[in-house]
Short mmCIF file of N, CA and C in Angstrom, two decimals:
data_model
loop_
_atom_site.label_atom_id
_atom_site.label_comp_id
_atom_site.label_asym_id
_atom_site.label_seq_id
_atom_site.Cartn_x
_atom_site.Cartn_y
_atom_site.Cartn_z
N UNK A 7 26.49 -12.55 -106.68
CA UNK A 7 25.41 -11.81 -107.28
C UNK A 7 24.16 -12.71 -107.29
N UNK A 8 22.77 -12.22 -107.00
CA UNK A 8 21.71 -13.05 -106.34
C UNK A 8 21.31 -12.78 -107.99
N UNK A 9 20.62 -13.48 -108.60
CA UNK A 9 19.77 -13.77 -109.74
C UNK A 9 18.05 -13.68 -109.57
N UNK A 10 17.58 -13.79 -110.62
CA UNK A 10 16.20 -13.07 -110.39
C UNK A 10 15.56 -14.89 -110.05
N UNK A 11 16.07 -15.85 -110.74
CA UNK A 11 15.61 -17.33 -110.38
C UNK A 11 16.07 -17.77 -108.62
N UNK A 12 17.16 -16.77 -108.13
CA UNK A 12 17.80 -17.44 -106.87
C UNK A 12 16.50 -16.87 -105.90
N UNK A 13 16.07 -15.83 -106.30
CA UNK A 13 14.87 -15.18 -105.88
C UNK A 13 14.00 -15.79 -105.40
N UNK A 14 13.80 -16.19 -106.40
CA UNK A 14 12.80 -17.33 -106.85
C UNK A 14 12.41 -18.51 -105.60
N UNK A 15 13.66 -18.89 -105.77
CA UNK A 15 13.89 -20.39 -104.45
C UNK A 15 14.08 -20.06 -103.27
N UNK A 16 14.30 -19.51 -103.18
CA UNK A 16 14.89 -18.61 -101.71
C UNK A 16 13.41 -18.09 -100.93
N UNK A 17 13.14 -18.02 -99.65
CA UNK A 17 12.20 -17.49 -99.01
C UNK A 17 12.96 -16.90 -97.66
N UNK A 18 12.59 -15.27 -97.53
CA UNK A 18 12.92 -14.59 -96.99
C UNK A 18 11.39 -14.87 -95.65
N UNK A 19 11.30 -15.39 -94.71
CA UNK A 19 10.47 -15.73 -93.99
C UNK A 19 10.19 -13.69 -93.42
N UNK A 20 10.61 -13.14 -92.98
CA UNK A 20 10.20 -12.05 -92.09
C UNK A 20 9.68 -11.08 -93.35
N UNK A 21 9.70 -11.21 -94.95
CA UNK A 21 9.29 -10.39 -95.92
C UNK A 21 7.84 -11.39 -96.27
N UNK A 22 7.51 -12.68 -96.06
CA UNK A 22 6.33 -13.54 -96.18
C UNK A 22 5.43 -13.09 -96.01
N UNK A 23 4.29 -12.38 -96.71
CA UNK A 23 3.17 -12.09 -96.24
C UNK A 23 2.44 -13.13 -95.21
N UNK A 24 2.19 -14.47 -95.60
CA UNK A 24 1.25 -15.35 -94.55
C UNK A 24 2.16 -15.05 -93.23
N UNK A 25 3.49 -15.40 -93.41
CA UNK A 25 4.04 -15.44 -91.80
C UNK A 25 4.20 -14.10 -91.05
N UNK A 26 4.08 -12.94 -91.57
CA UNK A 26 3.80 -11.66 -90.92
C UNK A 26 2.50 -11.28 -90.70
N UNK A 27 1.18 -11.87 -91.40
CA UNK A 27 0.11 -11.85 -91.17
C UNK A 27 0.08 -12.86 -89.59
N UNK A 28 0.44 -13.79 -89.53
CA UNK A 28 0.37 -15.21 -88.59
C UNK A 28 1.16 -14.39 -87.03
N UNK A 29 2.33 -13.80 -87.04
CA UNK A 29 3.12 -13.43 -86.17
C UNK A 29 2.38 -12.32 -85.63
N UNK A 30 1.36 -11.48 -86.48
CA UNK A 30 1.31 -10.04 -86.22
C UNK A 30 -0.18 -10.47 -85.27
N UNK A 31 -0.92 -11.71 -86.32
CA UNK A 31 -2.05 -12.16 -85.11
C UNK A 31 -1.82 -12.58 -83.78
N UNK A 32 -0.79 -13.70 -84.00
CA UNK A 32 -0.15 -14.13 -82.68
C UNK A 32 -0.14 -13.27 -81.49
N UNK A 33 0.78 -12.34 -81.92
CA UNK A 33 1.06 -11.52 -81.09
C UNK A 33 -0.06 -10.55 -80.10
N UNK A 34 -0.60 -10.02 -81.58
CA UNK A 34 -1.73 -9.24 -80.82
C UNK A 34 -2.84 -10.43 -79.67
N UNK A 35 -3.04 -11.57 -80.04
CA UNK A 35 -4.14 -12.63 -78.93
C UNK A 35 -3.43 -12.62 -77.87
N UNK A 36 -1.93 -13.04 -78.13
CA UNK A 36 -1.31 -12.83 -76.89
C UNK A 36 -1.63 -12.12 -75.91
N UNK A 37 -1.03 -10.67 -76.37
CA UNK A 37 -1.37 -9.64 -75.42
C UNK A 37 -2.75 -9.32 -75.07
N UNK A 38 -3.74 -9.62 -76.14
CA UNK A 38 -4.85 -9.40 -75.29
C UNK A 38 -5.12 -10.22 -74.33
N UNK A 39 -4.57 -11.62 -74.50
CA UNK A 39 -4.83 -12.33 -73.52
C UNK A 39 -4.74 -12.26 -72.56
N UNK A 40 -3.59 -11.44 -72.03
CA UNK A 40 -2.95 -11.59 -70.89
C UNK A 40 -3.41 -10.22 -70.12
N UNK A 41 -4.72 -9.87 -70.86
CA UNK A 41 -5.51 -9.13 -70.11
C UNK A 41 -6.69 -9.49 -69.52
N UNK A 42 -6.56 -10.80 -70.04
CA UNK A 42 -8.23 -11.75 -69.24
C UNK A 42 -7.60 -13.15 -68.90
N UNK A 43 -6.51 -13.73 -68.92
CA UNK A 43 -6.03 -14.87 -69.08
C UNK A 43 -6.75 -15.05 -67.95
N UNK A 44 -5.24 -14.06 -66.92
CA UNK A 44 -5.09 -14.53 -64.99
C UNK A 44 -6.68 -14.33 -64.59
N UNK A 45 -7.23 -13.09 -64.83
CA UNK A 45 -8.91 -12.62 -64.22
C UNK A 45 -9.83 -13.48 -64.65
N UNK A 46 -9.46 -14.75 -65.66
CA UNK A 46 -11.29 -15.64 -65.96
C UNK A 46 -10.07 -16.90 -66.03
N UNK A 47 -9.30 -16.91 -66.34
CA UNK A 47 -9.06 -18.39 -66.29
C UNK A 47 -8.95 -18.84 -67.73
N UNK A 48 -8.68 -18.24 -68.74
CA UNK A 48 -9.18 -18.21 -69.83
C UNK A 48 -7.98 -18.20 -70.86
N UNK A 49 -8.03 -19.61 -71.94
CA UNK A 49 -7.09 -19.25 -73.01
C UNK A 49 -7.43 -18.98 -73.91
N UNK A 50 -6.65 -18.74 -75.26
CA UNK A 50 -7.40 -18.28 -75.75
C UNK A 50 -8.37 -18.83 -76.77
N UNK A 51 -8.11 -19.99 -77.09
CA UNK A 51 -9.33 -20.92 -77.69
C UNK A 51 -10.47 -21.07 -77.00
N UNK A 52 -10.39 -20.87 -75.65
CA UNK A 52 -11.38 -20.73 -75.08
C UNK A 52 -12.36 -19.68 -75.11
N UNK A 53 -11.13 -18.50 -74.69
CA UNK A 53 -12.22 -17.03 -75.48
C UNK A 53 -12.23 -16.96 -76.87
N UNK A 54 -12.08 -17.64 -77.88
CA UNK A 54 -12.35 -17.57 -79.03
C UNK A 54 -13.65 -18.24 -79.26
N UNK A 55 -13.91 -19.26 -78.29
CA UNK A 55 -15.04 -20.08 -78.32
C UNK A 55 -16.06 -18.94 -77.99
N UNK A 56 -15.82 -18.83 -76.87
CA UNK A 56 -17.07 -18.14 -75.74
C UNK A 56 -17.47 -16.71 -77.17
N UNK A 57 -16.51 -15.94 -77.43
CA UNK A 57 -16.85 -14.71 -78.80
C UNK A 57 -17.72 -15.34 -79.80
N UNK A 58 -17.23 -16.88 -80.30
CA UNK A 58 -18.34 -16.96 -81.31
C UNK A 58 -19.60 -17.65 -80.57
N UNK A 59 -20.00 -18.38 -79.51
CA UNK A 59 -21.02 -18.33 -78.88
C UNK A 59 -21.71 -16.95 -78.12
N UNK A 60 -20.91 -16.02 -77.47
CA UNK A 60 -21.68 -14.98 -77.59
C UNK A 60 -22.33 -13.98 -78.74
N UNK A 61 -22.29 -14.57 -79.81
CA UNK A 61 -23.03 -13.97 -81.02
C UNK A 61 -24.25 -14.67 -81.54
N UNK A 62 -23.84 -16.12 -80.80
CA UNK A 62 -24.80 -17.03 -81.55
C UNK A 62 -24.77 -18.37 -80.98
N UNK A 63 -26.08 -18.82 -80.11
CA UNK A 63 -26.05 -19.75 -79.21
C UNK A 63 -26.32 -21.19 -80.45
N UNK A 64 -26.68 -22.56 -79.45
CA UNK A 64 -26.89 -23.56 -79.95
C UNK A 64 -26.02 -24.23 -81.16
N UNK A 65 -24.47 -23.80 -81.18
CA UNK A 65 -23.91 -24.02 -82.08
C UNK A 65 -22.88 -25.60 -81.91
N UNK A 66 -22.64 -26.46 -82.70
CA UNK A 66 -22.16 -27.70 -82.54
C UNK A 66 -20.67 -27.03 -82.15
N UNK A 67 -19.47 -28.48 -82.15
CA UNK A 67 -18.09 -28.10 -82.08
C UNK A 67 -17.86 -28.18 -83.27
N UNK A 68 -18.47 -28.89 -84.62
CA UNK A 68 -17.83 -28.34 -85.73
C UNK A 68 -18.14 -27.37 -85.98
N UNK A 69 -19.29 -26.33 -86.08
CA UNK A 69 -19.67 -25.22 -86.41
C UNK A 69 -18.11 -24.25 -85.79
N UNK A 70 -18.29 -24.39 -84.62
CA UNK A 70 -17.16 -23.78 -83.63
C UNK A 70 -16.13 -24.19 -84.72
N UNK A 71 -15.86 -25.00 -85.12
CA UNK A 71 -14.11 -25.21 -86.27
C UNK A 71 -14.21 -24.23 -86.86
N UNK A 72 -15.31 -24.66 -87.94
CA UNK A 72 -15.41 -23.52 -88.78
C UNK A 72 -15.49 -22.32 -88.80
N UNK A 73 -16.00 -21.64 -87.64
CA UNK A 73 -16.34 -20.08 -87.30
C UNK A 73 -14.59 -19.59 -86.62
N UNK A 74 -13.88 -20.55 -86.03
CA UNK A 74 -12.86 -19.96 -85.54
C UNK A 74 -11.82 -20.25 -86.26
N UNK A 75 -11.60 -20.91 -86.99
CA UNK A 75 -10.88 -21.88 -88.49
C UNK A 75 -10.11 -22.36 -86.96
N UNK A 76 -10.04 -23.04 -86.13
CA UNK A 76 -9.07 -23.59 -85.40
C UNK A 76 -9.75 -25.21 -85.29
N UNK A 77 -8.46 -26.14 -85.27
CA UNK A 77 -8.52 -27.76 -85.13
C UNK A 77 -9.50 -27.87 -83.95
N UNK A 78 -9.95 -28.70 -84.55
CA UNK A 78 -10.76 -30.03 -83.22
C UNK A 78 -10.22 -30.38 -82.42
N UNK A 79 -8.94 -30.69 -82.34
CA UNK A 79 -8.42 -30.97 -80.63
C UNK A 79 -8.45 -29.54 -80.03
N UNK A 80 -8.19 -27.90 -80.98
CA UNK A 80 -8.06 -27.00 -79.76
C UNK A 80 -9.58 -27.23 -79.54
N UNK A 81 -10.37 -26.91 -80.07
CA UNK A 81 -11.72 -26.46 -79.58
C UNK A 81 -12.67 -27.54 -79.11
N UNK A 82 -12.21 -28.80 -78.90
CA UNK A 82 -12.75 -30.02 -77.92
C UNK A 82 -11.92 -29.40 -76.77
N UNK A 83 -10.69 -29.37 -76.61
CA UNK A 83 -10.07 -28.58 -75.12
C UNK A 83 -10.54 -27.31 -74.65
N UNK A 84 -11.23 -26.37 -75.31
CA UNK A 84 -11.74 -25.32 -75.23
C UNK A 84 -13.08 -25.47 -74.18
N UNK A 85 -13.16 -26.41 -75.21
CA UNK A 85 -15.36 -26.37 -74.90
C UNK A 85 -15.05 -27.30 -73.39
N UNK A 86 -13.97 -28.36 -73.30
CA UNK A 86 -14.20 -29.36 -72.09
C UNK A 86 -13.86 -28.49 -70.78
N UNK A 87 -12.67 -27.52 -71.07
CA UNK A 87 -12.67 -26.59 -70.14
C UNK A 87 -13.58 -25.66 -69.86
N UNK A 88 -14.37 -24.84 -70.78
CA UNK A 88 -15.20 -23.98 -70.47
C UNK A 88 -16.69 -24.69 -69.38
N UNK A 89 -16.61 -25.90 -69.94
CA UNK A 89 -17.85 -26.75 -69.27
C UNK A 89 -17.43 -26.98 -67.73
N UNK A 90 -16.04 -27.46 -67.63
CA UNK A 90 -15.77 -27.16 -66.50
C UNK A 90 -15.85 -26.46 -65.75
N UNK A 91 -15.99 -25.20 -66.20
CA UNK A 91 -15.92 -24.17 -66.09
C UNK A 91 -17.07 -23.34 -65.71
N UNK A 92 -18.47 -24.08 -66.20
CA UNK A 92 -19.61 -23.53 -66.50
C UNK A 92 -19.94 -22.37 -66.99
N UNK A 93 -19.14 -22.23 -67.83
CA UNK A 93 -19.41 -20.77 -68.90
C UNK A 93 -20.14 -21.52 -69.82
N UNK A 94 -20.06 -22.48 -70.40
CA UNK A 94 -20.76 -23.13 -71.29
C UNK A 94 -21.74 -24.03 -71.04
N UNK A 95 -22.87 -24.21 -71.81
CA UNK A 95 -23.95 -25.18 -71.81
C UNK A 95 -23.77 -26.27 -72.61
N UNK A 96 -23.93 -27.57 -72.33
CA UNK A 96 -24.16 -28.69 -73.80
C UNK A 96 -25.40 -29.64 -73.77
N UNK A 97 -25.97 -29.47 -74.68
CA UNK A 97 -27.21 -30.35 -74.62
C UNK A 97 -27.46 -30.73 -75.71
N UNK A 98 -28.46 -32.44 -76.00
CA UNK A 98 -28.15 -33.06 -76.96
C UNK A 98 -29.12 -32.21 -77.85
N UNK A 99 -28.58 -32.06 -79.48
CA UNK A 99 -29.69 -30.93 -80.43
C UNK A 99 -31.17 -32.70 -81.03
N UNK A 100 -31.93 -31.45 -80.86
CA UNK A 100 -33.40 -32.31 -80.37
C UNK A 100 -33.45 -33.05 -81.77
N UNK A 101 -32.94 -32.04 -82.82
CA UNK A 101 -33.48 -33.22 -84.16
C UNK A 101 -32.28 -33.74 -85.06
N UNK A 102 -31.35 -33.80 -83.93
CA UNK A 102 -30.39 -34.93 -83.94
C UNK A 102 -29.67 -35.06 -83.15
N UNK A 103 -30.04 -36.26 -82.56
CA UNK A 103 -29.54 -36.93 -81.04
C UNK A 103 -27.85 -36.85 -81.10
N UNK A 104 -27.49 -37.27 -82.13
CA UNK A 104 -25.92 -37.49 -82.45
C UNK A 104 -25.19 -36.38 -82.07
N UNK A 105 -26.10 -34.38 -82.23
CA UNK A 105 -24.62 -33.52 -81.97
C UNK A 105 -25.22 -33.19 -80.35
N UNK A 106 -24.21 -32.31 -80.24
CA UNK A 106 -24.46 -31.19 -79.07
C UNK A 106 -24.71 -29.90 -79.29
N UNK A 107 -25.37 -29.25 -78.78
CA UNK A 107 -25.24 -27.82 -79.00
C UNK A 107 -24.87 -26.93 -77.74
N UNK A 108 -24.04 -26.28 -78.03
CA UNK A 108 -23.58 -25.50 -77.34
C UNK A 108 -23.75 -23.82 -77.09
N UNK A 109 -24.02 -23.28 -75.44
CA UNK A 109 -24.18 -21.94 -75.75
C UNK A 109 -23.62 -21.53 -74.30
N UNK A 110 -23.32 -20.11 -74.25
CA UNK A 110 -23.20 -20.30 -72.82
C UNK A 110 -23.87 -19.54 -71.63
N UNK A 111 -23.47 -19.81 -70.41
CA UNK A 111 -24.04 -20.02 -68.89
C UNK A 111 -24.70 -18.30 -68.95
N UNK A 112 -24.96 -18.05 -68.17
CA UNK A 112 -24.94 -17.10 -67.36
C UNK A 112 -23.45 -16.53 -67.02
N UNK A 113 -23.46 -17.43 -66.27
CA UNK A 113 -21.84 -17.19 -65.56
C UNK A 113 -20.81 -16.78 -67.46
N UNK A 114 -20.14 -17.44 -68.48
CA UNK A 114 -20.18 -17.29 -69.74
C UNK A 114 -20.44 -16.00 -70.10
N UNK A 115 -21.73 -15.59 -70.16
CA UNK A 115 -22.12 -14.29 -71.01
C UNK A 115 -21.46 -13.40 -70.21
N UNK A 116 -21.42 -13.26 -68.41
CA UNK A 116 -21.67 -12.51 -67.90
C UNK A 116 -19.51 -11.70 -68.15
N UNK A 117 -18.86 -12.95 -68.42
CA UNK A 117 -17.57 -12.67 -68.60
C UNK A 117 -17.37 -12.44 -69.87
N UNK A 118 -18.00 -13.24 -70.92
CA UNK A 118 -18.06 -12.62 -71.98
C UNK A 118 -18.11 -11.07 -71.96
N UNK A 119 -19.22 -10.56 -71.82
CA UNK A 119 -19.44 -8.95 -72.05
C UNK A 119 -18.43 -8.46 -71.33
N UNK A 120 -17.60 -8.59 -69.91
CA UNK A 120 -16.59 -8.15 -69.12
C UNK A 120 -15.06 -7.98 -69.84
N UNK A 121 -15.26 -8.63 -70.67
CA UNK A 121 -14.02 -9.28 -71.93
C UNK A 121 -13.76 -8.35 -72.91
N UNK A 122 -15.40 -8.18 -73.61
CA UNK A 122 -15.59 -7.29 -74.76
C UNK A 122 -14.42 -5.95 -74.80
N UNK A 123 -14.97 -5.01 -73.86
CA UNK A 123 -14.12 -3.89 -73.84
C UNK A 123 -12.54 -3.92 -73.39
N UNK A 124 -11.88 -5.09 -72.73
CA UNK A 124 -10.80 -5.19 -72.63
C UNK A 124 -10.02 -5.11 -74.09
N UNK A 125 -10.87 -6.18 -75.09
CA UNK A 125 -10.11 -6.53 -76.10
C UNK A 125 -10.71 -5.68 -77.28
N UNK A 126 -11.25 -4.66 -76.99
CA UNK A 126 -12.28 -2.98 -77.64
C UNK A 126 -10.83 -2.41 -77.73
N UNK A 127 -10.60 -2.38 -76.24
CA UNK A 127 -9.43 -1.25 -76.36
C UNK A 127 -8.32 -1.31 -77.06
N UNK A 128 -8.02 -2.99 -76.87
CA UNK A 128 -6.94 -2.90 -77.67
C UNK A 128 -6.95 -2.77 -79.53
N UNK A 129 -7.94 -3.07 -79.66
CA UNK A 129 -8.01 -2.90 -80.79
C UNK A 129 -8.21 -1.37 -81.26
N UNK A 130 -8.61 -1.06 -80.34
CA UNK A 130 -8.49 1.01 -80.88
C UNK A 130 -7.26 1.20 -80.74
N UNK A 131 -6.61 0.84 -79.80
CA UNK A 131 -5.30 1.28 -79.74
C UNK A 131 -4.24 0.96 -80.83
N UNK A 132 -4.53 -0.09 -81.41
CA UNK A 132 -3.95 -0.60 -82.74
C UNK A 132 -4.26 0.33 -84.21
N UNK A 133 -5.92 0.42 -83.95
CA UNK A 133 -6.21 1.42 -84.92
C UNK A 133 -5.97 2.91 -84.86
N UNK A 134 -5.59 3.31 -83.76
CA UNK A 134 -5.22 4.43 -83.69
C UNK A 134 -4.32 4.91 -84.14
N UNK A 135 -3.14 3.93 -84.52
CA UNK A 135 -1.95 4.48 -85.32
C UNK A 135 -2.32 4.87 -86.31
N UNK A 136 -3.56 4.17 -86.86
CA UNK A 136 -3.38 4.14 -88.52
C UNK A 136 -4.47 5.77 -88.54
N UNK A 137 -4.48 6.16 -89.99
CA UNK A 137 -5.15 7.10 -90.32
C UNK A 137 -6.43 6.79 -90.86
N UNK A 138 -7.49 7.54 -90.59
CA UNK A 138 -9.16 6.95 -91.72
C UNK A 138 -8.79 6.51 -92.45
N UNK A 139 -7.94 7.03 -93.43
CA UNK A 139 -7.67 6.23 -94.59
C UNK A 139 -6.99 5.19 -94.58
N UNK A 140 -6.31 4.93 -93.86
CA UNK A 140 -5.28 3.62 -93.54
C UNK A 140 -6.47 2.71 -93.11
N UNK A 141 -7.53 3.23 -92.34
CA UNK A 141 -8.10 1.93 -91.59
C UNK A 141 -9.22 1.79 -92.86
N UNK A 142 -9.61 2.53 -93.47
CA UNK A 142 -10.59 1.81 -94.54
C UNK A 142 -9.26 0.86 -95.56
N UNK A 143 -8.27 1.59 -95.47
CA UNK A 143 -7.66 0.58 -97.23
C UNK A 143 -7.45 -0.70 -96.06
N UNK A 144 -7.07 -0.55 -94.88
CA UNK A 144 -6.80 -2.24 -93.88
C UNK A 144 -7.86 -2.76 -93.94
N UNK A 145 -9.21 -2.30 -93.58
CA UNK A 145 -10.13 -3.20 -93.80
C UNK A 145 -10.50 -3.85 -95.14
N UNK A 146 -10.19 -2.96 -96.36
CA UNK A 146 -10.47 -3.19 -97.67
C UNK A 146 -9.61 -4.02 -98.09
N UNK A 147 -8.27 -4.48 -97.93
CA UNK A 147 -7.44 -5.18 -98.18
C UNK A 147 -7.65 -6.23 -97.47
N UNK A 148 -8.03 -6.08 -96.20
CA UNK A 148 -8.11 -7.80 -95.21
C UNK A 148 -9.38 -8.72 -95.65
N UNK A 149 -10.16 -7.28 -96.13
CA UNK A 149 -11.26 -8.25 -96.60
C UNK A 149 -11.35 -8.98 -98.07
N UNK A 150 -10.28 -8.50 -98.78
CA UNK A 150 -10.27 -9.05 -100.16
C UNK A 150 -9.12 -9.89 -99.99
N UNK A 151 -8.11 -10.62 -98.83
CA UNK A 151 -7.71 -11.53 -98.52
C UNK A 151 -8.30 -12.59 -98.28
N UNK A 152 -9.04 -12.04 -97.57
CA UNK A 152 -10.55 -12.78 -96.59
C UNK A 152 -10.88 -13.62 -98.03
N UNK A 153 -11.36 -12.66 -99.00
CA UNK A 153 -12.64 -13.12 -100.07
C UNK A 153 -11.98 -14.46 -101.01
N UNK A 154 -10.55 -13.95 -101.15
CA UNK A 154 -9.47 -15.03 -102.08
C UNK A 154 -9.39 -16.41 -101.68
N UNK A 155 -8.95 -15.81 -100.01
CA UNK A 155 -8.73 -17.49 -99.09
C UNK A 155 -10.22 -18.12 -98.97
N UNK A 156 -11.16 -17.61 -99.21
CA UNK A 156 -12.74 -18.32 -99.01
C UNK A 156 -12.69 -19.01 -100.64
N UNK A 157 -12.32 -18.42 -101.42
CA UNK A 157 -12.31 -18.82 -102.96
C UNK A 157 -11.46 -20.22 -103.45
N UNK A 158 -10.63 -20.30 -102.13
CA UNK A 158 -9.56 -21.31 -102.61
C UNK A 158 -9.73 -22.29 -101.60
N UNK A 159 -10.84 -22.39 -100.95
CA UNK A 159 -10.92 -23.04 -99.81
C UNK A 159 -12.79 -23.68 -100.60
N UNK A 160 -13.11 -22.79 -100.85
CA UNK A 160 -15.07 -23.29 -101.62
C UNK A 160 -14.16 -23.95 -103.01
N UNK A 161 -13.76 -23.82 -103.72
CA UNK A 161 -13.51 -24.21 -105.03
C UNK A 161 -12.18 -25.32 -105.22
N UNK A 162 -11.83 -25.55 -104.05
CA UNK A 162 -10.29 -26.07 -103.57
C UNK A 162 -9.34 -25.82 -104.53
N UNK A 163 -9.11 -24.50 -104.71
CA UNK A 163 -7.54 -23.74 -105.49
C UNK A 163 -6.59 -24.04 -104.89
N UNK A 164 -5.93 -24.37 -105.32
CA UNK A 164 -4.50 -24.89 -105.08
C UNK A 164 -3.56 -23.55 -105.98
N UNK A 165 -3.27 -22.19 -105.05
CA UNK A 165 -2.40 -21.45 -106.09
C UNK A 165 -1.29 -21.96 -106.12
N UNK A 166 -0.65 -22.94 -105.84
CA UNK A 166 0.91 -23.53 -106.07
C UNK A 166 0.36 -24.32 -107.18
N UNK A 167 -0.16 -25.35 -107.38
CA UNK A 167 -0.93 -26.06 -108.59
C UNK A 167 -0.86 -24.89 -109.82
N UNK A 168 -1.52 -24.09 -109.83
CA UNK A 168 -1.79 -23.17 -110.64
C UNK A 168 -0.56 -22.28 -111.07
N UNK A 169 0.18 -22.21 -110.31
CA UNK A 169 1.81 -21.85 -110.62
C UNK A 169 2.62 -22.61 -111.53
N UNK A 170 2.58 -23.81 -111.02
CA UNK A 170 3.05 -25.10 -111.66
C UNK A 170 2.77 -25.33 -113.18
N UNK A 171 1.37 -25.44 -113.77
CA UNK A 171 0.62 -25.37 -114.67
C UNK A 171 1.22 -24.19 -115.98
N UNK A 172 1.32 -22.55 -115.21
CA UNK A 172 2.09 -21.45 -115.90
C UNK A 172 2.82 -21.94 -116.01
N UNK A 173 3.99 -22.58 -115.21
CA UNK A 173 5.57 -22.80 -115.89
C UNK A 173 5.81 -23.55 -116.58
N UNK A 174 4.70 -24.50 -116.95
CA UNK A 174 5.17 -26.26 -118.36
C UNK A 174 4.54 -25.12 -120.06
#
């Protein structure tokens, strides 16, 4: 007989909200990927790069951390490939010699926008299951995930700390 404390200790990984949130992203980059991978050459830190530079040029590689929440080694491998690549630009930022700024090519935008509607579709196609109402409460719910994890990340909450604290 399972107890309400065995509960407790126990983690059912496939009932985890973070790891079904994590698997369900996974999955979906995947597959979009593998709708631009083979045709640009492209992974997907890379098109994660090139999406937040096509919104907004002259941006450093930390900016890039922060806008994609992904590590500095992916998005130094990102940006060294894309340069390779010449989808991307780097030039030193004028009123400080120290960063780079980054935006991209011609060649860049021109796959960028070619990209857009690949990964349009899939995302309608995802939303299409759901109902108006399903897709406003998904957006309304992702975004008040969104708002919590920004809260505990600006204020550095620790909700396990704060768990800890309730139980003495």
């Amino acid at each position: 007989m399972t107890t309400e404390k065995d509960d407790a200790t126990q983690l059912q990984l496939a009932d985890f909200l973070p790891y079904k949130l994590s698997i369900l992203a996974n999955r979906i980059s995947y597959a979009i990927a593998e709708a631009y991978s083979s045709r640009f050459h492209l992974t997907i830190p890379a098109w994660r790069v090139m999406a937040v530079l096509g919104l907004e040029d002259n941006l450093t590689a930390a900016d890039l951390v922060t806008r994609t929440a992904m590590d500095k080694v992916a998005i130094s491998r990102a940006v060294a490939s894309l340069l390779d690549m010449a989808c991307i630009h780097r030039e030193l930022d004028p009123d400080d010699r120290r960063r780079s700024l980054l935006t991209l090519t011609p060649k860049g935008r021109d796959i960028y926008q070619r990209i857009i509607p690949l990964a349009r579709c899939y995302e309608q196609d995802l939303l299409n299951q759901l109902s108006e109402e399903d897709q406003r409460a998904l957006k309304q719910i992702t975004n008040k995930l969104m708002k919590r994890v920004n809260q505990w990340e600006k204020h550095n909450v620790n909700p396990a700390s704060l768990q800890e604290t309730q139980d003495v």
